[in-house]
Amino acid sequence: MASPKTLEIVKATVPVLEEHGTAITTLFYQNMFKEHPELLDIFNETNQKLGRQQTALATTVLAAAKHLENLAILLPQVTQISHKHRALQILPEHYPIVGKHLLGAIKEVLGEAANDDIIDAWTEAYDEIAGVFIQLEKNMYEQEMWEGFASFKVVEKVAAAIDISAFTVVPVNDNSENSQDIDLSKLNLTAGQYITVKTDPEDSDHVALRHYSLYSTNTDKGIHFAVRRDNRDGHYGLVSNHLHDEVEVGDTILLSAPAGDFELNQDLVQQNDIPLVLMSAGVGVTPILSMLEAQVTANPERPIIWVYACQNQEHHAFDTEVNKLLESAANVEKHIFYFDSGQILDEAWLATLPEPADIYVCGSMPFMESMIDGLMKLDHGVDNVHYEPFGPKMSLELS
């Protein structure tokens, strides 16, 4: 527990850091990568260029500062971040590096305003926050299904939509580099989780890591995940294009064990009085599809409302798989929205959803912000709305 003096100083400086937060975290990343270029193999280069990582870090630090005397209140958000850290293989020895450069950036940006008392207080605060992450991630490492990044062979690659490829991979259990003795039949995958792919694209000077959601937890044929080619708005998705264009059946890729806490409320899966609402857009359907599979397998009698939005029919992902699962359910509503046809999923439509409902949402940040905002305005409680946006989480959490 931070000292009373530290709590007082940190809370008093929060408004200043709110004003300069992104400037501090931008400088932090610049200085850290200059001294430790090897860390560029961990951080998403695209999110760095677009400023997403900097904003996400600033938001996290400020939230932790505001709740330093009771960090437990942030446990759900800290857990989400820790899952990503474990998936990326962030280790305890990385935290002192982050602390050094974060505190250095605070002092550099604030100048003389960052006196010794402020830096000492923030040093103690950072150590307190880092300790929470390290302990939580220690438990996650102890429970991971395999160590680090293991070799998997691609045994199937199919088009789930015009811009989405679905991969099926099996472990390479031999004496080659990065092979591990992994028994698919003993893996306990959770619907809603993601794996992390480690690649070395020709177009990059660094190793690149990306998270991709499981679209099924059935491991009879292997582990299943999907990748959308990211070429929108002039942006070139380094890893997604590499996987789409360079990786084929028979090739070997590196994966870390599944992670994430975006999962069905198991207390409600066997109950039929509260309907399950599964809402997604674009490739956000991947974890939602795995949840549909899990629900239908466990209890097909539960009412299900399936809601999916995408650009048009060409971009409609996993339609066949979804229809097959919905046919196995006893009580189903299916709603499809094609943006190109002017079909808009908005607050007026959200108002037609029943209350109470158990709601799961996944998609791009704009989609997520729109859906969460609409559901909150309609008084769907925060405990009943679960979400997993792709990319660094910003305005939807840690307030």
PDB file of N, CA and C in Angstrom, residues 313-392:
ATOM      1  N   GLN A 313     -22.528  -8.449 -48.524  1.00  0.00           N
ATOM      2  CA  GLN A 313     -22.545  -9.911 -48.498  1.00  0.00           C
ATOM      3  C   GLN A 313     -21.159 -10.509 -48.701  1.00  0.00           C
ATOM      4  N   GLU A 314     -20.318  -9.869 -49.531  1.00  0.00           N
ATOM      5  CA  GLU A 314     -18.963 -10.379 -49.752  1.00  0.00           C
ATOM      6  C   GLU A 314     -18.147 -10.383 -48.465  1.00  0.00           C
ATOM      7  N   HIS A 315     -18.431  -9.418 -47.590  1.00  0.00           N
ATOM      8  CA  HIS A 315     -17.695  -9.305 -46.333  1.00  0.00           C
ATOM      9  C   HIS A 315     -18.369 -10.055 -45.184  1.00  0.00           C
ATOM     10  N   HIS A 316     -19.443 -10.760 -45.478  1.00  0.00           N
ATOM     11  CA  HIS A 316     -20.185 -11.498 -44.457  1.00  0.00           C
ATOM     12  C   HIS A 316     -19.409 -12.769 -44.099  1.00  0.00           C
ATOM     13  N   ALA A 317     -18.851 -12.800 -42.897  1.00  0.00           N
ATOM     14  CA  ALA A 317     -17.951 -13.886 -42.493  1.00  0.00           C
ATOM     15  C   ALA A 317     -18.689 -15.017 -41.779  1.00  0.00           C
ATOM     16  N   PHE A 318     -18.267 -16.239 -42.080  1.00  0.00           N
ATOM     17  CA  PHE A 318     -18.718 -17.452 -41.383  1.00  0.00           C
ATOM     18  C   PHE A 318     -20.233 -17.642 -41.439  1.00  0.00           C
ATOM     19  N   ASP A 319     -20.861 -17.210 -42.505  1.00  0.00           N
ATOM     20  CA  ASP A 319     -22.318 -17.309 -42.600  1.00  0.00           C
ATOM     21  C   ASP A 319     -22.783 -18.755 -42.513  1.00  0.00           C
ATOM     22  N   THR A 320     -22.122 -19.652 -43.233  1.00  0.00           N
ATOM     23  CA  THR A 320     -22.513 -21.066 -43.227  1.00  0.00           C
ATOM     24  C   THR A 320     -22.374 -21.669 -41.843  1.00  0.00           C
ATOM     25  N   GLU A 321     -21.253 -21.385 -41.181  1.00  0.00           N
ATOM     26  CA  GLU A 321     -21.012 -21.942 -39.848  1.00  0.00           C
ATOM     27  C   GLU A 321     -22.035 -21.418 -38.837  1.00  0.00           C
ATOM     28  N   VAL A 322     -22.348 -20.137 -38.941  1.00  0.00           N
ATOM     29  CA  VAL A 322     -23.324 -19.546 -38.024  1.00  0.00           C
ATOM     30  C   VAL A 322     -24.698 -20.175 -38.223  1.00  0.00           C
ATOM     31  N   ASN A 323     -25.126 -20.280 -39.473  1.00  0.00           N
ATOM     32  CA  ASN A 323     -26.451 -20.851 -39.750  1.00  0.00           C
ATOM     33  C   ASN A 323     -26.569 -22.280 -39.254  1.00  0.00           C
ATOM     34  N   LYS A 324     -25.514 -23.050 -39.402  1.00  0.00           N
ATOM     35  CA  LYS A 324     -25.538 -24.437 -38.938  1.00  0.00           C
ATOM     36  C   LYS A 324     -25.733 -24.507 -37.424  1.00  0.00           C
ATOM     37  N   LEU A 325     -25.032 -23.642 -36.707  1.00  0.00           N
ATOM     38  CA  LEU A 325     -25.164 -23.632 -35.247  1.00  0.00           C
ATOM     39  C   LEU A 325     -26.533 -23.118 -34.825  1.00  0.00           C
ATOM     40  N   LEU A 326     -27.028 -22.073 -35.491  1.00  0.00           N
ATOM     41  CA  LEU A 326     -28.338 -21.535 -35.132  1.00  0.00           C
ATOM     42  C   LEU A 326     -29.448 -22.548 -35.392  1.00  0.00           C
ATOM     43  N   GLU A 327     -29.275 -23.392 -36.397  1.00  0.00           N
ATOM     44  CA  GLU A 327     -30.264 -24.432 -36.670  1.00  0.00           C
ATOM     45  C   GLU A 327     -30.339 -25.454 -35.537  1.00  0.00           C
ATOM     46  N   SER A 328     -29.263 -25.541 -34.760  1.00  0.00           N
ATOM     47  CA  SER A 328     -29.238 -26.483 -33.635  1.00  0.00           C
ATOM     48  C   SER A 328     -29.852 -25.907 -32.372  1.00  0.00           C
ATOM     49  N   ALA A 329     -30.151 -24.613 -32.391  1.00  0.00           N
ATOM     50  CA  ALA A 329     -30.738 -23.951 -31.225  1.00  0.00           C
ATOM     51  C   ALA A 329     -32.255 -23.948 -31.331  1.00  0.00           C
ATOM     52  N   ALA A 330     -32.899 -23.930 -30.185  1.00  0.00           N
ATOM     53  CA  ALA A 330     -34.357 -24.068 -30.155  1.00  0.00           C
ATOM     54  C   ALA A 330     -35.081 -22.732 -30.311  1.00  0.00           C
ATOM     55  N   ASN A 331     -34.464 -21.642 -29.896  1.00  0.00           N
ATOM     56  CA  ASN A 331     -35.146 -20.344 -29.864  1.00  0.00           C
ATOM     57  C   ASN A 331     -34.183 -19.268 -30.354  1.00  0.00           C
ATOM     58  N   VAL A 332     -34.325 -18.864 -31.619  1.00  0.00           N
ATOM     59  CA  VAL A 332     -33.318 -18.012 -32.254  1.00  0.00           C
ATOM     60  C   VAL A 332     -33.959 -16.813 -32.951  1.00  0.00           C
ATOM     61  N   GLU A 333     -33.306 -15.657 -32.789  1.00  0.00           N
ATOM     62  CA  GLU A 333     -33.557 -14.496 -33.647  1.00  0.00           C
ATOM     63  C   GLU A 333     -32.246 -14.175 -34.362  1.00  0.00           C
ATOM     64  N   LYS A 334     -32.321 -13.900 -35.673  1.00  0.00           N
ATOM     65  CA  LYS A 334     -31.127 -13.565 -36.437  1.00  0.00           C
ATOM     66  C   LYS A 334     -31.338 -12.232 -37.146  1.00  0.00           C
ATOM     67  N   HIS A 335     -30.394 -11.297 -36.942  1.00  0.00           N
ATOM     68  CA  HIS A 335     -30.508  -9.965 -37.533  1.00  0.00           C
ATOM     69  C   HIS A 335     -29.191  -9.616 -38.217  1.00  0.00           C
ATOM     70  N   ILE A 336     -29.249  -9.339 -39.528  1.00  0.00           N
ATOM     71  CA  ILE A 336     -28.067  -9.011 -40.319  1.00  0.00           C
ATOM     72  C   ILE A 336     -28.193  -7.590 -40.854  1.00  0.00           C
ATOM     73  N   PHE A 337     -27.112  -6.811 -40.762  1.00  0.00           N
ATOM     74  CA  PHE A 337     -27.086  -5.430 -41.225  1.00  0.00           C
ATOM     75  C   PHE A 337     -25.940  -5.261 -42.223  1.00  0.00           C
ATOM     76  N   TYR A 338     -26.266  -4.866 -43.471  1.00  0.00           N
ATOM     77  CA  TYR A 338     -25.262  -4.560 -44.480  1.00  0.00           C
ATOM     78  C   TYR A 338     -25.175  -3.041 -44.637  1.00  0.00           C
ATOM     79  N   PHE A 339     -24.025  -2.475 -44.276  1.00  0.00           N
ATOM     80  CA  PHE A 339     -23.875  -1.019 -44.311  1.00  0.00           C
ATOM     81  C   PHE A 339     -24.056  -0.450 -45.711  1.00  0.00           C
ATOM     82  N   ASP A 340     -23.546  -1.174 -46.729  1.00  0.00           N
ATOM     83  CA  ASP A 340     -23.652  -0.679 -48.104  1.00  0.00           C
ATOM     84  C   ASP A 340     -25.101  -0.555 -48.568  1.00  0.00           C
ATOM     85  N   SER A 341     -25.987  -1.305 -47.920  1.00  0.00           N
ATOM     86  CA  SER A 341     -27.410  -1.263 -48.273  1.00  0.00           C
ATOM     87  C   SER A 341     -28.187  -0.288 -47.402  1.00  0.00           C
ATOM     88  N   GLY A 342     -27.459   0.475 -46.594  1.00  0.00           N
ATOM     89  CA  GLY A 342     -28.115   1.454 -45.742  1.00  0.00           C
ATOM     90  C   GLY A 342     -28.749   0.873 -44.494  1.00  0.00           C
ATOM     91  N   GLN A 343     -28.395  -0.357 -44.157  1.00  0.00           N
ATOM     92  CA  GLN A 343     -28.952  -1.003 -42.969  1.00  0.00           C
ATOM     93  C   GLN A 343     -28.081  -0.641 -41.768  1.00  0.00           C
ATOM     94  N   ILE A 344     -28.608   0.147 -40.863  1.00  0.00           N
ATOM     95  CA  ILE A 344     -27.823   0.711 -39.768  1.00  0.00           C
ATOM     96  C   ILE A 344     -28.230   0.077 -38.437  1.00  0.00           C
ATOM     97  N   LEU A 345     -27.221  -0.382 -37.734  1.00  0.00           N
ATOM     98  CA  LEU A 345     -27.430  -0.896 -36.380  1.00  0.00           C
ATOM     99  C   LEU A 345     -27.217   0.270 -35.425  1.00  0.00           C
ATOM    100  N   ASP A 346     -28.320   0.858 -34.950  1.00  0.00           N
ATOM    101  CA  ASP A 346     -28.223   2.070 -34.149  1.00  0.00           C
ATOM    102  C   ASP A 346     -28.998   1.926 -32.841  1.00  0.00           C
ATOM    103  N   GLU A 347     -29.054   3.023 -32.093  1.00  0.00           N
ATOM    104  CA  GLU A 347     -29.720   2.986 -30.792  1.00  0.00           C
ATOM    105  C   GLU A 347     -31.197   2.666 -30.919  1.00  0.00           C
ATOM    106  N   ALA A 348     -31.833   3.122 -31.989  1.00  0.00           N
ATOM    107  CA  ALA A 348     -33.258   2.817 -32.182  1.00  0.00           C
ATOM    108  C   ALA A 348     -33.473   1.320 -32.287  1.00  0.00           C
ATOM    109  N   TRP A 349     -32.566   0.636 -32.998  1.00  0.00           N
ATOM    110  CA  TRP A 349     -32.714  -0.827 -33.090  1.00  0.00           C
ATOM    111  C   TRP A 349     -32.359  -1.479 -31.760  1.00  0.00           C
ATOM    112  N   LEU A 350     -31.310  -0.984 -31.108  1.00  0.00           N
ATOM    113  CA  LEU A 350     -30.914  -1.560 -29.814  1.00  0.00           C
ATOM    114  C   LEU A 350     -32.063  -1.515 -28.812  1.00  0.00           C
ATOM    115  N   ALA A 351     -32.946  -0.535 -28.964  1.00  0.00           N
ATOM    116  CA  ALA A 351     -34.084  -0.396 -28.049  1.00  0.00           C
ATOM    117  C   ALA A 351     -35.054  -1.568 -28.168  1.00  0.00           C
ATOM    118  N   THR A 352     -34.943  -2.366 -29.221  1.00  0.00           N
ATOM    119  CA  THR A 352     -35.822  -3.524 -29.381  1.00  0.00           C
ATOM    120  C   THR A 352     -35.334  -4.745 -28.603  1.00  0.00           C
ATOM    121  N   LEU A 353     -34.121  -4.680 -28.076  1.00  0.00           N
ATOM    122  CA  LEU A 353     -33.585  -5.820 -27.325  1.00  0.00           C
ATOM    123  C   LEU A 353     -34.330  -5.985 -26.007  1.00  0.00           C
ATOM    124  N   PRO A 354     -34.504  -7.227 -25.575  1.00  0.00           N
ATOM    125  CA  PRO A 354     -35.204  -7.465 -24.307  1.00  0.00           C
ATOM    126  C   PRO A 354     -34.351  -7.059 -23.109  1.00  0.00           C
ATOM    127  N   GLU A 355     -35.025  -6.822 -22.005  1.00  0.00           N
ATOM    128  CA  GLU A 355     -34.346  -6.558 -20.734  1.00  0.00           C
ATOM    129  C   GLU A 355     -34.955  -7.446 -19.663  1.00  0.00           C
ATOM    130  N   PRO A 356     -34.119  -8.115 -18.863  1.00  0.00           N
ATOM    131  CA  PRO A 356     -32.662  -8.125 -18.952  1.00  0.00           C
ATOM    132  C   PRO A 356     -32.185  -9.039 -20.081  1.00  0.00           C
ATOM    133  N   ALA A 357     -30.934  -8.878 -20.455  1.00  0.00           N
ATOM    134  CA  ALA A 357     -30.297  -9.723 -21.456  1.00  0.00           C
ATOM    135  C   ALA A 357     -28.812  -9.833 -21.122  1.00  0.00           C
ATOM    136  N   ASP A 358     -28.215 -10.912 -21.563  1.00  0.00           N
ATOM    137  CA  ASP A 358     -26.786 -11.159 -21.376  1.00  0.00           C
ATOM    138  C   ASP A 358     -26.126 -10.861 -22.716  1.00  0.00           C
ATOM    139  N   ILE A 359     -25.428  -9.712 -22.829  1.00  0.00           N
ATOM    140  CA  ILE A 359     -25.018  -9.164 -24.120  1.00  0.00           C
ATOM    141  C   ILE A 359     -23.498  -9.220 -24.288  1.00  0.00           C
ATOM    142  N   TYR A 360     -23.061  -9.694 -25.467  1.00  0.00           N
ATOM    143  CA  TYR A 360     -21.642  -9.786 -25.804  1.00  0.00           C
ATOM    144  C   TYR A 360     -21.415  -9.064 -27.131  1.00  0.00           C
ATOM    145  N   VAL A 361     -20.432  -8.167 -27.144  1.00  0.00           N
ATOM    146  CA  VAL A 361     -20.208  -7.303 -28.299  1.00  0.00           C
ATOM    147  C   VAL A 361     -18.735  -7.330 -28.693  1.00  0.00           C
ATOM    148  N   CYS A 362     -18.475  -7.398 -30.004  1.00  0.00           N
ATOM    149  CA  CYS A 362     -17.092  -7.350 -30.469  1.00  0.00           C
ATOM    150  C   CYS A 362     -17.027  -6.731 -31.857  1.00  0.00           C
ATOM    151  N   GLY A 363     -16.027  -5.876 -32.076  1.00  0.00           N
ATOM    152  CA  GLY A 363     -15.844  -5.242 -33.368  1.00  0.00           C
ATOM    153  C   GLY A 363     -14.805  -4.151 -33.281  1.00  0.00           C
ATOM    154  N   SER A 364     -14.802  -3.270 -34.260  1.00  0.00           N
ATOM    155  CA  SER A 364     -13.850  -2.162 -34.280  1.00  0.00           C
ATOM    156  C   SER A 364     -14.159  -1.174 -33.159  1.00  0.00           C
ATOM    157  N   MET A 365     -13.209  -0.277 -32.878  1.00  0.00           N
ATOM    158  CA  MET A 365     -13.433   0.709 -31.831  1.00  0.00           C
ATOM    159  C   MET A 365     -14.650   1.586 -32.106  1.00  0.00           C
ATOM    160  N   PRO A 366     -14.842   2.122 -33.326  1.00  0.00           N
ATOM    161  CA  PRO A 366     -16.051   2.933 -33.559  1.00  0.00           C
ATOM    162  C   PRO A 366     -17.340   2.143 -33.339  1.00  0.00           C
ATOM    163  N   PHE A 367     -17.348   0.896 -33.789  1.00  0.00           N
ATOM    164  CA  PHE A 367     -18.530   0.050 -33.582  1.00  0.00           C
ATOM    165  C   PHE A 367     -18.764  -0.173 -32.096  1.00  0.00           C
ATOM    166  N   MET A 368     -17.678  -0.473 -31.377  1.00  0.00           N
ATOM    167  CA  MET A 368     -17.798  -0.733 -29.950  1.00  0.00           C
ATOM    168  C   MET A 368     -18.323   0.497 -29.208  1.00  0.00           C
ATOM    169  N   GLU A 369     -17.745   1.645 -29.509  1.00  0.00           N
ATOM    170  CA  GLU A 369     -18.158   2.865 -28.816  1.00  0.00           C
ATOM    171  C   GLU A 369     -19.630   3.155 -29.055  1.00  0.00           C
ATOM    172  N   SER A 370     -20.083   2.946 -30.291  1.00  0.00           N
ATOM    173  CA  SER A 370     -21.485   3.189 -30.629  1.00  0.00           C
ATOM    174  C   SER A 370     -22.409   2.235 -29.895  1.00  0.00           C
ATOM    175  N   MET A 371     -22.061   0.949 -29.901  1.00  0.00           N
ATOM    176  CA  MET A 371     -22.918  -0.056 -29.272  1.00  0.00           C
ATOM    177  C   MET A 371     -22.948   0.102 -27.747  1.00  0.00           C
ATOM    178  N   ILE A 372     -21.779   0.266 -27.141  1.00  0.00           N
ATOM    179  CA  ILE A 372     -21.729   0.398 -25.682  1.00  0.00           C
ATOM    180  C   ILE A 372     -22.471   1.648 -25.232  1.00  0.00           C
ATOM    181  N   ASP A 373     -22.256   2.756 -25.931  1.00  0.00           N
ATOM    182  CA  ASP A 373     -22.938   4.004 -25.590  1.00  0.00           C
ATOM    183  C   ASP A 373     -24.448   3.836 -25.700  1.00  0.00           C
ATOM    184  N   GLY A 374     -24.892   3.209 -26.782  1.00  0.00           N
ATOM    185  CA  GLY A 374     -26.332   2.997 -26.959  1.00  0.00           C
ATOM    186  C   GLY A 374     -26.924   2.102 -25.895  1.00  0.00           C
ATOM    187  N   LEU A 375     -26.223   1.023 -25.569  1.00  0.00           N
ATOM    188  CA  LEU A 375     -26.730   0.078 -24.553  1.00  0.00           C
ATOM    189  C   LEU A 375     -26.772   0.726 -23.169  1.00  0.00           C
ATOM    190  N   MET A 376     -25.779   1.555 -22.862  1.00  0.00           N
ATOM    191  CA  MET A 376     -25.776   2.233 -21.566  1.00  0.00           C
ATOM    192  C   MET A 376     -26.914   3.243 -21.473  1.00  0.00           C
ATOM    193  N   LYS A 377     -27.185   3.950 -22.558  1.00  0.00           N
ATOM    194  CA  LYS A 377     -28.290   4.910 -22.566  1.00  0.00           C
ATOM    195  C   LYS A 377     -29.627   4.204 -22.368  1.00  0.00           C
ATOM    196  N   LEU A 378     -29.690   2.950 -22.795  1.00  0.00           N
ATOM    197  CA  LEU A 378     -30.927   2.172 -22.668  1.00  0.00           C
ATOM    198  C   LEU A 378     -30.982   1.413 -21.336  1.00  0.00           C
ATOM    199  N   ASP A 379     -30.035   1.740 -20.439  1.00  0.00           N
ATOM    200  CA  ASP A 379     -30.028   1.198 -19.069  1.00  0.00           C
ATOM    201  C   ASP A 379     -29.743  -0.294 -18.995  1.00  0.00           C
ATOM    202  N   HIS A 380     -29.026  -0.824 -19.991  1.00  0.00           N
ATOM    203  CA  HIS A 380     -28.494  -2.177 -19.825  1.00  0.00           C
ATOM    204  C   HIS A 380     -27.301  -2.061 -18.888  1.00  0.00           C
ATOM    205  N   GLY A 381     -27.342  -2.747 -17.784  1.00  0.00           N
ATOM    206  CA  GLY A 381     -26.313  -2.587 -16.761  1.00  0.00           C
ATOM    207  C   GLY A 381     -24.935  -3.017 -17.233  1.00  0.00           C
ATOM    208  N   VAL A 382     -23.897  -2.402 -16.645  1.00  0.00           N
ATOM    209  CA  VAL A 382     -22.524  -2.724 -17.037  1.00  0.00           C
ATOM    210  C   VAL A 382     -22.195  -4.188 -16.774  1.00  0.00           C
ATOM    211  N   ASP A 383     -22.863  -4.806 -15.813  1.00  0.00           N
ATOM    212  CA  ASP A 383     -22.599  -6.216 -15.532  1.00  0.00           C
ATOM    213  C   ASP A 383     -23.212  -7.132 -16.577  1.00  0.00           C
ATOM    214  N   ASN A 384     -24.106  -6.584 -17.401  1.00  0.00           N
ATOM    215  CA  ASN A 384     -24.784  -7.405 -18.409  1.00  0.00           C
ATOM    216  C   ASN A 384     -24.243  -7.195 -19.812  1.00  0.00           C
ATOM    217  N   VAL A 385     -23.299  -6.273 -19.972  1.00  0.00           N
ATOM    218  CA  VAL A 385     -22.737  -5.973 -21.292  1.00  0.00           C
ATOM    219  C   VAL A 385     -21.239  -6.287 -21.264  1.00  0.00           C
ATOM    220  N   HIS A 386     -20.842  -7.244 -22.089  1.00  0.00           N
ATOM    221  CA  HIS A 386     -19.451  -7.696 -22.130  1.00  0.00           C
ATOM    222  C   HIS A 386     -18.896  -7.394 -23.519  1.00  0.00           C
ATOM    223  N   TYR A 387     -17.635  -6.990 -23.593  1.00  0.00           N
ATOM    224  CA  TYR A 387     -17.117  -6.580 -24.894  1.00  0.00           C
ATOM    225  C   TYR A 387     -15.638  -6.890 -25.034  1.00  0.00           C
ATOM    226  N   GLU A 388     -15.202  -6.953 -26.284  1.00  0.00           N
ATOM    227  CA  GLU A 388     -13.795  -7.169 -26.619  1.00  0.00           C
ATOM    228  C   GLU A 388     -13.466  -6.414 -27.891  1.00  0.00           C
ATOM    229  N   PRO A 389     -13.057  -5.146 -27.778  1.00  0.00           N
ATOM    230  CA  PRO A 389     -12.654  -4.419 -28.986  1.00  0.00           C
ATOM    231  C   PRO A 389     -11.284  -4.877 -29.449  1.00  0.00           C
ATOM    232  N   PHE A 390     -11.030  -4.856 -30.757  1.00  0.00           N
ATOM    233  CA  PHE A 390      -9.727  -5.206 -31.288  1.00  0.00           C
ATOM    234  C   PHE A 390      -8.817  -3.988 -31.230  1.00  0.00           C
ATOM    235  N   GLY A 391      -7.604  -4.164 -30.719  1.00  0.00           N
ATOM    236  CA  GLY A 391      -6.663  -3.054 -30.596  1.00  0.00           C
ATOM    237  C   GLY A 391      -6.629  -2.548 -29.173  1.00  0.00           C
ATOM    238  N   PRO A 392      -5.726  -1.583 -28.876  1.00  0.00           N
ATOM    239  CA  PRO A 392      -5.625  -1.037 -27.523  1.00  0.00           C
ATOM    240  C   PRO A 392      -6.951  -0.451 -27.061  1.00  0.00           C
TER     241      PRO A 392
END
